[in-house]
Structure formats: C-alpha cells, structure tokens
Tab-separated table of C-alpha atoms and ligand atoms in Angstrom:
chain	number	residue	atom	x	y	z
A	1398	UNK	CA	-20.573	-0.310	-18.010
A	1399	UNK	CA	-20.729	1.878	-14.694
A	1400	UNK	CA	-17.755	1.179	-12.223
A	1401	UNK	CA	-17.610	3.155	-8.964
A	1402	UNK	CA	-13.999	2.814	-7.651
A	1403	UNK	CA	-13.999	3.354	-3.757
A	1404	UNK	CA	-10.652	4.932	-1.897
A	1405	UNK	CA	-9.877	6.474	1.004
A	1406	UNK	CA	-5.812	6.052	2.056
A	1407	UNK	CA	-2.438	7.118	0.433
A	1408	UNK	CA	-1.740	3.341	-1.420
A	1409	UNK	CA	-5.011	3.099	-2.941
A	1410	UNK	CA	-5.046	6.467	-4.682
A	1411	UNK	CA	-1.809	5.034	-6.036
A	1412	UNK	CA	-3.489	1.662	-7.111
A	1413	UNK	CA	-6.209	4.092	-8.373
A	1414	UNK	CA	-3.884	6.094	-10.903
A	1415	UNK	CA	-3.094	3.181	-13.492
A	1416	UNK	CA	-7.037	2.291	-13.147
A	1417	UNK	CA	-8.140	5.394	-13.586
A	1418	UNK	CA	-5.981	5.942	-16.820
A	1419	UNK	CA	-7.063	2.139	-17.991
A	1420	UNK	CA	-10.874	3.494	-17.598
A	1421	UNK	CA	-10.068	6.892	-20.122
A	1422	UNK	CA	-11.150	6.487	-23.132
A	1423	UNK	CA	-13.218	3.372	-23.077
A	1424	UNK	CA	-16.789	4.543	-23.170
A	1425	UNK	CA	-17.316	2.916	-19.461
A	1426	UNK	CA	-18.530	5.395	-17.118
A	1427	UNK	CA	-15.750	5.571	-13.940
A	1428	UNK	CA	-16.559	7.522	-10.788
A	1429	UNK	CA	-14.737	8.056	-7.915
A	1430	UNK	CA	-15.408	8.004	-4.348
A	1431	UNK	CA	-12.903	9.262	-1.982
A	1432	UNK	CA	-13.969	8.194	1.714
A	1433	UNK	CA	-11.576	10.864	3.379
A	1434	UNK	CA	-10.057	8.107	5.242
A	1435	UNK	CA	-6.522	9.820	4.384
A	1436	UNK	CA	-6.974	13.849	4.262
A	1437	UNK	CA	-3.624	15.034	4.784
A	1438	UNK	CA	-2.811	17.024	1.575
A	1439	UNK	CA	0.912	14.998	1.549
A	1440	UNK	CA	-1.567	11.803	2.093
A	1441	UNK	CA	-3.871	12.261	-0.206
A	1442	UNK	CA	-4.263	15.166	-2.832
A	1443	UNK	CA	-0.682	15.150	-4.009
A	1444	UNK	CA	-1.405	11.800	-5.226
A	1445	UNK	CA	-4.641	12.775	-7.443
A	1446	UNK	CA	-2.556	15.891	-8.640
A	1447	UNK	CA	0.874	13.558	-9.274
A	1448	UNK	CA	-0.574	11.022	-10.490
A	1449	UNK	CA	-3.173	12.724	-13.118
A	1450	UNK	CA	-6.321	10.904	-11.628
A	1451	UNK	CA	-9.324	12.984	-11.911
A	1452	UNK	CA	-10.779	14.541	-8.699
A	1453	UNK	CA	-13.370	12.791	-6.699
A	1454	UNK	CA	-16.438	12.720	-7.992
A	1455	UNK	CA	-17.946	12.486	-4.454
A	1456	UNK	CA	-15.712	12.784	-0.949
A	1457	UNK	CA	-17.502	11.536	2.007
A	1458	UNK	CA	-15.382	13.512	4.116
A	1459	UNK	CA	-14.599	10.427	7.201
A	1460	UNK	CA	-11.469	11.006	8.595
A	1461	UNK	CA	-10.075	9.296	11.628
A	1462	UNK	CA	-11.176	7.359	14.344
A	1463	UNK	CA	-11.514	3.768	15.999
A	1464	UNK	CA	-11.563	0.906	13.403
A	1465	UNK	CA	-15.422	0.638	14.130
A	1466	UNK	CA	-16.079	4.478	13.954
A	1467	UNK	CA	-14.123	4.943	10.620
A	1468	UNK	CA	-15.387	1.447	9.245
A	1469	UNK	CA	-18.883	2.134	10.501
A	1470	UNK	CA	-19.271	5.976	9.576
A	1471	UNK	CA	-17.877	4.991	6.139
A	1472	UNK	CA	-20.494	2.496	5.468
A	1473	UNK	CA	-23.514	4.966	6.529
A	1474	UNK	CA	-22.208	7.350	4.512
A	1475	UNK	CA	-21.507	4.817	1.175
A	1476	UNK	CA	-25.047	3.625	1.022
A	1477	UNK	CA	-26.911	6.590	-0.330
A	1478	UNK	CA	-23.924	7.246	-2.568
A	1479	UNK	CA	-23.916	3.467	-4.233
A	1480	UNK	CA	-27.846	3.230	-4.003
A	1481	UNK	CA	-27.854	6.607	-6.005
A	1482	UNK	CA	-25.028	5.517	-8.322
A	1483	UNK	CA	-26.419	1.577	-8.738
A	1484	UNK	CA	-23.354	1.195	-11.236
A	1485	UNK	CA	-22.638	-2.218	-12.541
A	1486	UNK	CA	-19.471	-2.902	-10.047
A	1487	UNK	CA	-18.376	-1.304	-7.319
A	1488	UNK	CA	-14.548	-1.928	-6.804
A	1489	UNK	CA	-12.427	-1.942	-3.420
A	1490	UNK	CA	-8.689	-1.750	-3.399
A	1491	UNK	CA	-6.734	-3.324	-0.856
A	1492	UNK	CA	-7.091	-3.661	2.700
A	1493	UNK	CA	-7.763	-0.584	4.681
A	1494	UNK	CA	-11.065	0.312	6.671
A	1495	UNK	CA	-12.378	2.045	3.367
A	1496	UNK	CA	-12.205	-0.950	1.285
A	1497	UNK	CA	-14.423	-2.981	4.040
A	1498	UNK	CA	-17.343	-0.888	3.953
A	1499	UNK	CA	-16.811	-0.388	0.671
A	1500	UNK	CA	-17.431	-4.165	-0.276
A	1501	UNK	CA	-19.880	-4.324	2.878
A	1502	UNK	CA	-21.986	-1.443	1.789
A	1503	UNK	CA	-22.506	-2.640	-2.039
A	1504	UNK	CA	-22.840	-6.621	-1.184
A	1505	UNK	CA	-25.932	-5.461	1.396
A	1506	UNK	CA	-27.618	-3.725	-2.075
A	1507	UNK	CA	-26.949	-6.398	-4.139
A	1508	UNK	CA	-24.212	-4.569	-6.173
A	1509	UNK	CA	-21.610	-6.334	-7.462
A	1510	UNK	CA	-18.327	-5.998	-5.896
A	1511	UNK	CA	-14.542	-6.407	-7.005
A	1512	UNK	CA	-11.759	-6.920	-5.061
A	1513	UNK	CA	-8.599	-5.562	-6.253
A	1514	UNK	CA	-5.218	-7.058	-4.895
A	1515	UNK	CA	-7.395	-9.893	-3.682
A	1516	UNK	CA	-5.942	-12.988	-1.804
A	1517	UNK	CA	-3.408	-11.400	-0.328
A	1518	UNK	CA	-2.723	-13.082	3.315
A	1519	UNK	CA	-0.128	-12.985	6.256
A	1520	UNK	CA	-1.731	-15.160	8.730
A	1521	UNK	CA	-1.285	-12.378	11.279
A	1522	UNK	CA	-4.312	-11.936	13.045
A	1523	UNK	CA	-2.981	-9.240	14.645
A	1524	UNK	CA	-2.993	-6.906	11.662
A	1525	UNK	CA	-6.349	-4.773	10.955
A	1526	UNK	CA	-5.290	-5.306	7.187
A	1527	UNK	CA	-5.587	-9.075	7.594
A	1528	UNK	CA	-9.428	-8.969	9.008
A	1529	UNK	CA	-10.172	-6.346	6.002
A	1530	UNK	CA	-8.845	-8.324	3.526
A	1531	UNK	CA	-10.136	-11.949	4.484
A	1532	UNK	CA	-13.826	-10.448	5.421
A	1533	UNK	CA	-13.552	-8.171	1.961
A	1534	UNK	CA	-12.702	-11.545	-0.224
A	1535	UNK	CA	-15.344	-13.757	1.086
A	1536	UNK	CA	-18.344	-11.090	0.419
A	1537	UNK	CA	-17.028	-9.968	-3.178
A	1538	UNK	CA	-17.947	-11.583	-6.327
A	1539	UNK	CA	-15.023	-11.008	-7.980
A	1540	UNK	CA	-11.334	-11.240	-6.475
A	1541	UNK	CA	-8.651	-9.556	-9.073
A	1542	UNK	CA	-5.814	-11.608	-7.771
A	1543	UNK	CA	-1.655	-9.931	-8.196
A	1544	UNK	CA	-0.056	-13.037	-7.600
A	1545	UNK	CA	-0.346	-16.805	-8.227
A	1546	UNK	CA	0.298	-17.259	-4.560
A	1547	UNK	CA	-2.969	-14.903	-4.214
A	1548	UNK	CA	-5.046	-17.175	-6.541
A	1549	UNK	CA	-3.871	-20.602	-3.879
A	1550	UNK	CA	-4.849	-18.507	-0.739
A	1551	UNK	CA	-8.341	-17.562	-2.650
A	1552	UNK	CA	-8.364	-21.925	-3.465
A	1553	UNK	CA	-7.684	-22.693	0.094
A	1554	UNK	CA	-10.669	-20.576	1.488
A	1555	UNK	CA	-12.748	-22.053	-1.306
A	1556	UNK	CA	-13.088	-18.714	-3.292
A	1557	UNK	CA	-11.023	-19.942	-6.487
A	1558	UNK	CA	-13.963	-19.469	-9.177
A	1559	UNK	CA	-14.380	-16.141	-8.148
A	1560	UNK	CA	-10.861	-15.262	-8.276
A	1561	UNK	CA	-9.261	-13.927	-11.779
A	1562	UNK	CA	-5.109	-13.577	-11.841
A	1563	UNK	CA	-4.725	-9.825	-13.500
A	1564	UNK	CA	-1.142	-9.520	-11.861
A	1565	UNK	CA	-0.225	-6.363	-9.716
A	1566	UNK	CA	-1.835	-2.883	-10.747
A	1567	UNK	CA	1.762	-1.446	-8.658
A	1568	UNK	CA	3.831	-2.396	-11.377
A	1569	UNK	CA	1.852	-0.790	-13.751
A	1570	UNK	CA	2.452	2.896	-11.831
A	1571	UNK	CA	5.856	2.384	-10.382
A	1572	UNK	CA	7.126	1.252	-13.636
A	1573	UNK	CA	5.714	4.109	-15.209
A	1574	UNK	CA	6.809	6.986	-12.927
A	1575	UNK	CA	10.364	4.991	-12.364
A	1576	UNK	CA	10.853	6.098	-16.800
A	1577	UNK	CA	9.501	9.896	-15.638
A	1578	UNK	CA	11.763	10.007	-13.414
A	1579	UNK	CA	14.674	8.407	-15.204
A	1580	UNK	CA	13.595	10.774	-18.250
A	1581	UNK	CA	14.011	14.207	-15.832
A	1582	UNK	CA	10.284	14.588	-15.950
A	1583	UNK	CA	9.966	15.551	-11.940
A	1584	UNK	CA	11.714	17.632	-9.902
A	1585	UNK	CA	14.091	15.929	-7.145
A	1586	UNK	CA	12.199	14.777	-3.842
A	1587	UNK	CA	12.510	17.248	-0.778
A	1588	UNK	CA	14.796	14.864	1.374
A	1589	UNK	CA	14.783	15.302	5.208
A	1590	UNK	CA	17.306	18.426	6.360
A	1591	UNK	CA	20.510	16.082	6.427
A	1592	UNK	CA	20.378	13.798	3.868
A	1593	UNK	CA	23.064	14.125	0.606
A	1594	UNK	CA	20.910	13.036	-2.497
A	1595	UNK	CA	25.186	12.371	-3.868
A	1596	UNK	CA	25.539	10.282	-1.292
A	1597	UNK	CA	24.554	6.757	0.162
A	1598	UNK	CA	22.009	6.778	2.571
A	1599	UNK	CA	18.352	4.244	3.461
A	1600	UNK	CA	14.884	5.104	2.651
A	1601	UNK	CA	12.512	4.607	5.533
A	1602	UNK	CA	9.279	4.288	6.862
A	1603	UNK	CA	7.228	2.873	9.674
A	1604	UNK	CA	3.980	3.005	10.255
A	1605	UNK	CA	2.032	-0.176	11.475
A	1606	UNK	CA	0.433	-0.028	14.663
A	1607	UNK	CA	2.700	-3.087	15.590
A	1608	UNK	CA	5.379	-0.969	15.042
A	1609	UNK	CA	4.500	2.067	16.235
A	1610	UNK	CA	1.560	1.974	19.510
A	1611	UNK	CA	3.716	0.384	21.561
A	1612	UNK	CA	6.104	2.835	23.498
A	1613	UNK	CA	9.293	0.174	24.071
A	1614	UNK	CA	8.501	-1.547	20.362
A	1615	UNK	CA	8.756	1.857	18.613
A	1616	UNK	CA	11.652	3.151	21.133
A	1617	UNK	CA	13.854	-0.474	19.824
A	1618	UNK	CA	13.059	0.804	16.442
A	1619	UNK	CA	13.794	4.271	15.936
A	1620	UNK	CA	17.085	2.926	17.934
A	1621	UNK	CA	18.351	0.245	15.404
A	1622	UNK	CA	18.081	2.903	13.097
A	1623	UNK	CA	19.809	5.710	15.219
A	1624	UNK	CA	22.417	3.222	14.994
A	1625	UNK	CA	23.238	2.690	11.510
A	1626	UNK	CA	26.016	3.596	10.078
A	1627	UNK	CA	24.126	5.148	7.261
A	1628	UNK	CA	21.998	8.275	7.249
A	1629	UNK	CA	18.549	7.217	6.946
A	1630	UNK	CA	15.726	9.301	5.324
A	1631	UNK	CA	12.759	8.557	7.873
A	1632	UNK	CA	9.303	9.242	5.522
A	1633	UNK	CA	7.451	10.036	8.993
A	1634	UNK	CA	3.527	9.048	8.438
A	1635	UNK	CA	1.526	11.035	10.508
A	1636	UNK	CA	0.481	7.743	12.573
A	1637	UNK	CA	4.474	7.344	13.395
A	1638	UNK	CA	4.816	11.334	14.196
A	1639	UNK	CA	1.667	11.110	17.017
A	1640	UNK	CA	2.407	7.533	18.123
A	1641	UNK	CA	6.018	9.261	18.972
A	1642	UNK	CA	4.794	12.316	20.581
A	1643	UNK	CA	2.353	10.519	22.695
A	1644	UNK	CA	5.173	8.082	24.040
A	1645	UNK	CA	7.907	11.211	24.451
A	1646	UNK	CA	10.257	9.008	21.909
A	1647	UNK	CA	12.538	11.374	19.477
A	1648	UNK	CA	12.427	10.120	15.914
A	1649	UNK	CA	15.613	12.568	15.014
A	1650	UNK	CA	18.133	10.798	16.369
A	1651	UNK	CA	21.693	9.661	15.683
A	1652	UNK	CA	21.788	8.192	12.013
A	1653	UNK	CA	17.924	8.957	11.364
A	1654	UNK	CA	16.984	12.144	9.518
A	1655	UNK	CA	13.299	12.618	9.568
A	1656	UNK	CA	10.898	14.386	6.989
A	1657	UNK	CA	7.080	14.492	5.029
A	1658	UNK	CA	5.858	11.567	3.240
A	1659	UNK	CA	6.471	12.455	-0.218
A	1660	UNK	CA	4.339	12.352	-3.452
A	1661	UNK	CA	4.776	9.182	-5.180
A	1662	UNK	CA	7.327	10.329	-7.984
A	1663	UNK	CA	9.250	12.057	-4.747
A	1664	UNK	CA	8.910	8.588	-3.408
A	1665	UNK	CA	10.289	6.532	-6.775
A	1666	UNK	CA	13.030	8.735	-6.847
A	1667	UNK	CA	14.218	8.906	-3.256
A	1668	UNK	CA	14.452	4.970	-3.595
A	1669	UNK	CA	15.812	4.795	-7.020
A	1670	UNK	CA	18.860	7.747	-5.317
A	1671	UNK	CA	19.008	5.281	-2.171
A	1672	UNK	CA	21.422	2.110	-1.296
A	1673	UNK	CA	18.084	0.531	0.295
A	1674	UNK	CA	14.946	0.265	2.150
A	1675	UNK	CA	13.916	-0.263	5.888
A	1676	UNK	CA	10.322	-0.707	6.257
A	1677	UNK	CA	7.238	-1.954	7.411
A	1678	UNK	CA	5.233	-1.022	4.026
A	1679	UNK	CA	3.438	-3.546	1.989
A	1680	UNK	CA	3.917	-1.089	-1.122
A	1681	UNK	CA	7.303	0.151	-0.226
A	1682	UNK	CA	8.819	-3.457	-0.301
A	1683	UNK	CA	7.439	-4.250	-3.476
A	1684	UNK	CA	8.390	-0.388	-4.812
A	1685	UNK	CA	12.134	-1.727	-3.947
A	1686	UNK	CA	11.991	-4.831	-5.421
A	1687	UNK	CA	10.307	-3.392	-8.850
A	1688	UNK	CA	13.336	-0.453	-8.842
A	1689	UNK	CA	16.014	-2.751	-7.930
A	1690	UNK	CA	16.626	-1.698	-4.264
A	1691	UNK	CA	17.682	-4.254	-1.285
A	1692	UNK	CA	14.681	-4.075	1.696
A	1693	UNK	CA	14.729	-5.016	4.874
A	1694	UNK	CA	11.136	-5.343	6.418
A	1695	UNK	CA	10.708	-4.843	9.974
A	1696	UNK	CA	7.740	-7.231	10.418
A	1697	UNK	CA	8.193	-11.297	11.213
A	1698	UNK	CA	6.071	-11.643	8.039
A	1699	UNK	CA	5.364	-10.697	4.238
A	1700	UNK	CA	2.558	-10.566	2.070
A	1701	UNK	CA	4.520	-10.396	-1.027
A	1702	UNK	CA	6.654	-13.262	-0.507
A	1703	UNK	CA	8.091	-12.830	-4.205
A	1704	UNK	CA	10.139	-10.568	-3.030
A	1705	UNK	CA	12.135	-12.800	-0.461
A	1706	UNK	CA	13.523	-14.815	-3.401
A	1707	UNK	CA	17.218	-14.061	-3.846
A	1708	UNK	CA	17.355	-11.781	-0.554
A	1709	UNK	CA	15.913	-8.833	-2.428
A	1710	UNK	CA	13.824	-8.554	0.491
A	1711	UNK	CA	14.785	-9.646	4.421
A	1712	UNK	CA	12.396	-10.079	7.345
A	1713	UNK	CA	14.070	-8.753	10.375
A	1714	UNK	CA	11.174	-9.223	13.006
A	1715	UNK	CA	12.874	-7.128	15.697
A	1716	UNK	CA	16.069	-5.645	15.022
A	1717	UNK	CA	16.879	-4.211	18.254
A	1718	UNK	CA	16.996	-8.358	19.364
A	1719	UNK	CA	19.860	-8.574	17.175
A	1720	UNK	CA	23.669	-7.735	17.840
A	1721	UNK	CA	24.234	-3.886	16.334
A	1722	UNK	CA	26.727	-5.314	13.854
A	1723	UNK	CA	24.409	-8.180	12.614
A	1724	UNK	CA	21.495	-5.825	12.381
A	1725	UNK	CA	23.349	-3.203	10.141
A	1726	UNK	CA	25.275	-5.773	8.155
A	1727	UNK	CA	21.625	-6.322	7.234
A	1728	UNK	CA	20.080	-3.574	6.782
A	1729	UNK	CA	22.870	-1.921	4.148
A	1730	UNK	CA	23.472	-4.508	2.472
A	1731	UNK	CA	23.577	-4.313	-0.936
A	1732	UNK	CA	21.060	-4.931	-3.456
A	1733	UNK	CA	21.612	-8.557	-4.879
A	1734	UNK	CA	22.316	-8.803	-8.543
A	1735	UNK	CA	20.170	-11.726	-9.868
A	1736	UNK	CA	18.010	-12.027	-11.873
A	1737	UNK	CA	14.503	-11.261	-10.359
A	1738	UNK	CA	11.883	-12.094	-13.000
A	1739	UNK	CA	8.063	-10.727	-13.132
A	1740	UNK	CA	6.693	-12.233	-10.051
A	1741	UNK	CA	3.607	-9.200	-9.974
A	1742	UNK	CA	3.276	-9.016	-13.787
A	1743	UNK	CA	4.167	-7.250	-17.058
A	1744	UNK	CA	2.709	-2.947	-15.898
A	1745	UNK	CA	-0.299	-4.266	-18.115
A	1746	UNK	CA	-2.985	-5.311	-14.902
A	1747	UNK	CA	-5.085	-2.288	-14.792
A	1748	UNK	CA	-6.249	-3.018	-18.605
A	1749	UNK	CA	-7.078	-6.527	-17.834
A	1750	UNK	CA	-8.773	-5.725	-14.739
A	1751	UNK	CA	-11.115	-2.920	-16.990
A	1752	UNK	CA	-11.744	-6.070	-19.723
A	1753	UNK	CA	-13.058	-8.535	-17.025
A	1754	UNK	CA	-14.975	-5.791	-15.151
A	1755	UNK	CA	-16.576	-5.109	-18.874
A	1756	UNK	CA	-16.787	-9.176	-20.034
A	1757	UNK	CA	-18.944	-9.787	-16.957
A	1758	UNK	CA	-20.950	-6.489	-16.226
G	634	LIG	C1	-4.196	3.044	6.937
G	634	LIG	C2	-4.597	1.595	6.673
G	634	LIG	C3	-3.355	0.769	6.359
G	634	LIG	C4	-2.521	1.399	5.269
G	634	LIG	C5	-2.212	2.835	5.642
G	634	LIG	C6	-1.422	3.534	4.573
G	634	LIG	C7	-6.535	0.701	7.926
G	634	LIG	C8	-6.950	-0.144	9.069
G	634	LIG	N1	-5.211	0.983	7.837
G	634	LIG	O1	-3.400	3.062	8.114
G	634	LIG	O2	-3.762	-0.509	5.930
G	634	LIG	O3	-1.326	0.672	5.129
G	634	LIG	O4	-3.462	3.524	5.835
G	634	LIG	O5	-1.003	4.795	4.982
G	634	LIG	O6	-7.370	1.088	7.126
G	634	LIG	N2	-3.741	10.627	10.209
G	634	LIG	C9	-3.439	11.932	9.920
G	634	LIG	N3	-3.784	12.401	8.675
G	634	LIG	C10	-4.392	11.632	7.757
G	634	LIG	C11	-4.717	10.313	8.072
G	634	LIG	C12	-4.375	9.825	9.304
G	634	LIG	O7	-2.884	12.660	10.716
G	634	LIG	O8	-4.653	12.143	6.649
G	634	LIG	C13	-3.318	10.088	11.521
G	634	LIG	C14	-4.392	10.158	12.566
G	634	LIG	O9	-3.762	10.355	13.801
G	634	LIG	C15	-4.987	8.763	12.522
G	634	LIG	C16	-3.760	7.912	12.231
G	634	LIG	O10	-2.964	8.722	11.367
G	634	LIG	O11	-5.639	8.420	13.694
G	634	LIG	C17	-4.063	6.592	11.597
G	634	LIG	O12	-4.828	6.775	10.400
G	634	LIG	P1	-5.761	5.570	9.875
G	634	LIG	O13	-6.423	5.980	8.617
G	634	LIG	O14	-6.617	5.083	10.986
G	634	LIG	O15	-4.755	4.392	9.609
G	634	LIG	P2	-3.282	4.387	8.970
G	634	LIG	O16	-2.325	4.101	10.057
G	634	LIG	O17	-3.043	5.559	8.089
C-alpha cells in the first residue's frame, strides 16, 4: 500500500509524528507532503526534527495568504504531485486550509481520501476550521473518527458508513513525549524572560482570528490576562504577534510574560511545570486534559467536549465581561482531582488507523 500523508501547519506535523512512526517498518510505502502552509522554523521544522518524522518528501513551498489564495495555490500545486504519486490513499489531518485542498485535490482524481480527526464539529460558522472540516468529511471516503461524539456528528450528516472510530492520534504523541520528559530525556523549555520554572505560573496561547483580528476583542484579552494574579507564559503565534502590532496593542503587560512557540516536548513540559492553561487551542486543551492540567478556553465553544466533564476544562467566552475576581478565580483554579477516564483513546490510534488504511487499499 502507497499512502501520501498531506501537512502543512504546526498541529498536523504533530498528528503526523505517531503516523509516521506507525507507517516504519510495515512494508507500506509513506510519503510526505509538506504544503508550506506553516514555514516558520519554531512552526514547523522543530517539529519534524523533535518529533523524529522523516523530512518531506516533497514541500510545495505555499506560505501565507487569503483563505482562497492559500487554499487555491495549494490545490494547483497538489495535483501534479498526487497525479505523479497515484498512491492508494491520500490522507488529510485536521482542519486547516492544507487539509481542504488536500482532500479536494485527490477526490477530483479519483484518489481515495482519508480524513483523520474526522467529525469533529463546533457549530460555529464563524470559524475557517469549521468550513474545512465539514466540506473535507463530506468529499472523503474514509473519516478516521477520535471520538464517539465524532462518529454521531458523521451519523447526523449521513456519513456514518464511511466513518471508522480509531480514537485520537494526540494521545498517542503527548503520552509519549509526557514519559520523555518525565524520564529527563529533553532539555527544559526556554520560558518567556520572567517566568520561574520553581514557581506557579499559566501556560498560554491565543491565536484564532476571533481572538485575535479584532483590535478591542484582542485588547479585552491580553487585559484579563495582564490582570491575573499569576505570571502567565504567553506562547505568542506569529498570527497573535502581527494581529498585535497592526492594532498598536502590547502583549507584555502586567501579569503576561510573552515568548516563541516552543517545540512540542518544550510545550509538554511547560504544561506539565504549569498550575494551568488559558487558551484558545483545540490541541492545547486536550494536551491539558491528557497531562492533568486545569484549562480555561477562551472561546464560547469546544470541539472536544470530553474535556468539560468534571471542570477539567472551562469555556469562558469573554473574560474581560466578567468581574476581575470571578475571571481569575477561574482561570487558576486548580486542576480537579477525579477521575478522568480515556475519552480520546488508549496512545494506540495511529496503528489502527495504518491497519484500516491497509484492510481497504
Ligand atoms: C492555521 C490553521 C488553524 C490552526 C493553526 C495552527 C487554517 C485556516 N488555519 O492558522 O486551523 O489551528 O494554523 O497554528 O488553515 N505566519 C507566520 N509564519 C508561519 C505561518 C504563519 O508568520 O510560518 C503568520 C502570517 O502572518 C499568516 C498568519 O500567521 O498570515 C496566519 O497563518 P495561517 O496559516 O493563515 O493561519 P494560522 O492562524 O496559523
């Protein structure tokens, strides 16, 4: 079997790494395409390196633009590559412009397409994600669903004999990297200037362009966390850092101590040395939830809803409409102590997903 595996942004090189290790070995023939959709080296090749994926085997070189140019450049520049490649499957990840044309380019050859982390939904019309994932789902042939509550979205649209339950390819990594780290394997993140690794302070991030392209939204944000009584570790994303220059807003402010994304064992371990989260992160709430860290998700919805049971996880839609007190009572609280079961799965997904790729090439 022939499986091309098309990426282009920081989480699916992550989602990529426990695939990528799942194809070694097997005989099947596994070849990357990056789309260049992230080419920040902190965005992209620290993952490859940290994560011990093999380099691209082709980079179509795309970078940035309007969701038509980057969507539409990406799919000109994937059809040579797939009709060349005519492997068996071609498989998307996620939700990002890449994994559109991705599914869009092989469909239109008659290539089989996979969706992995199908059936995710948030009803939010308003998120770019949300249009990638629905249109992505109905023209694959196969939807690798994380979650049970992925398989009844897939049912509801009418997709549920395409859709397989492999459970969440995340676990597989995070769980993986969280015993490196524990073990001493990696060196200690680089924390923003500011922040005592000895003592408590939040993990954040923002980068959504709810959160961050409009000037008074962002503003309330970077505010409510000013105002913590915590310091907080702001991982800027360089969407956050131009969205801020543009409006003249100063992410270093009060409580918040700003710095580089960080590779993902940098990542694991700046959570697992934190009291908690703040973000807006589809990966980073479920990265707290699998290391045991309370989150607070600035965003009136969830995809991963799992991780609202037992308040692991709390939507705060706009902090800065709460009172301050109410607002940081929330945000540092502590990590609840129940039990949380396996919600996403037992680390094991990216096998299965390489078995039913294989059982119906
Ligand atoms: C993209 C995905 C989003 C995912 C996120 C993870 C879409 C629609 N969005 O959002 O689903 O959660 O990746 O990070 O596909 N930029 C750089 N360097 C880079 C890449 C981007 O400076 O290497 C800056 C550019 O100013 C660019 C902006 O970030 O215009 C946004 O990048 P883009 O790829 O359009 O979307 P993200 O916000 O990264």
């Amino acid at each position: 079997m022939k499986v091309v595996s098309v990426v282009g942004a920081r989480p699916q090189l992550v989602k990529l790494a426990p695939i990528a290790a799942a194809f070694a070995g097997t005989g099947h023939e596994h070849v990357i395409v990056h789309t260049g959709q992230h080419y920040d080296v902190n965005l992209s090749d620290v993952f490859f390196s940290g994560l011990g994926i093999p380099a691209p085997d082709v980079h179509l070189g795309i970078g940035s633009g309007t969701h038509g140019v980057q969507t539409g450049n990406t799919l000109a520049a994937l059809d040579p590559v797939l009709a060349a490649e005519q492997p068996d499957w071609v498989l998307v990840y996620g939700d990002t412009n890449s994994t559109l044309a991705g599914a869009v380019s092989a469909v239109k050859q008659h290539i089989k397409v996979a969706h992995l982390e199908a059936g995710l939904r948030s009803f939010n019309r308003r998120m770019p994600e949300e249009h990638n994932r629905i249109l992505t789902d109905h023209a694959a042939d196969l939807l690798l669903a994380p979650t049970e509550e992925a398989v009844r979205h897939l049912a509801t649209e009418g997709l549920a004999k395409r859709a397989v339950l492999v459970g969440d390819v995340m676990v597989d990594v995070c769980l993986r990297i969280r015993d490196a780290v524990t073990r001493g394997e990696h060196p200690a993140p680089t924390l923003p200037e500011g922040i005592d690794p000895a003592a408590p302070y939040l993990v954040a991030t923002l980068h959504r362009p709810d959160n961050t392209d409009r000037p008074e939204r962002l503003a309330g944000l970077v505010e409510a966390l000013a105002g913590l009584g915590v310091p907080v570790a702001l991982l800027a994303h360089p969407r956050l850092v131009a969205k801020a220059e543009e409006h003249g807003i100063k992410l270093q402010q009060g409580a918040v101590h700003v710095g580089q994304p960080l590779p993902y064992a940098g990542l694991v371990s700046a959570v697992l040395g934190s009291t908690g989260v703040v973000t807006d992160s589809g990966g980073l709430q479920k990265e707290a939830y699998l290391l045991g860290r309370a989150c607070t998700t600035v965003r009136p919805e969830t995809e991963w809803v799992e991780t609202l049971e037992g308040g692991w996880n709390v939507l705060v839609p706009d902090p800065a409409a709460l009172p301050a007190d109410e607002w940081a009572a929330l945000a540092t609280r502590p990590a609840p102590t129940g039990d949380r079961g396996a919600p996403y799965g037992d680390g094991r997904a990216a096998e299965r997903v390489v078995r039913v790729l294989a059982e119906r090439a």
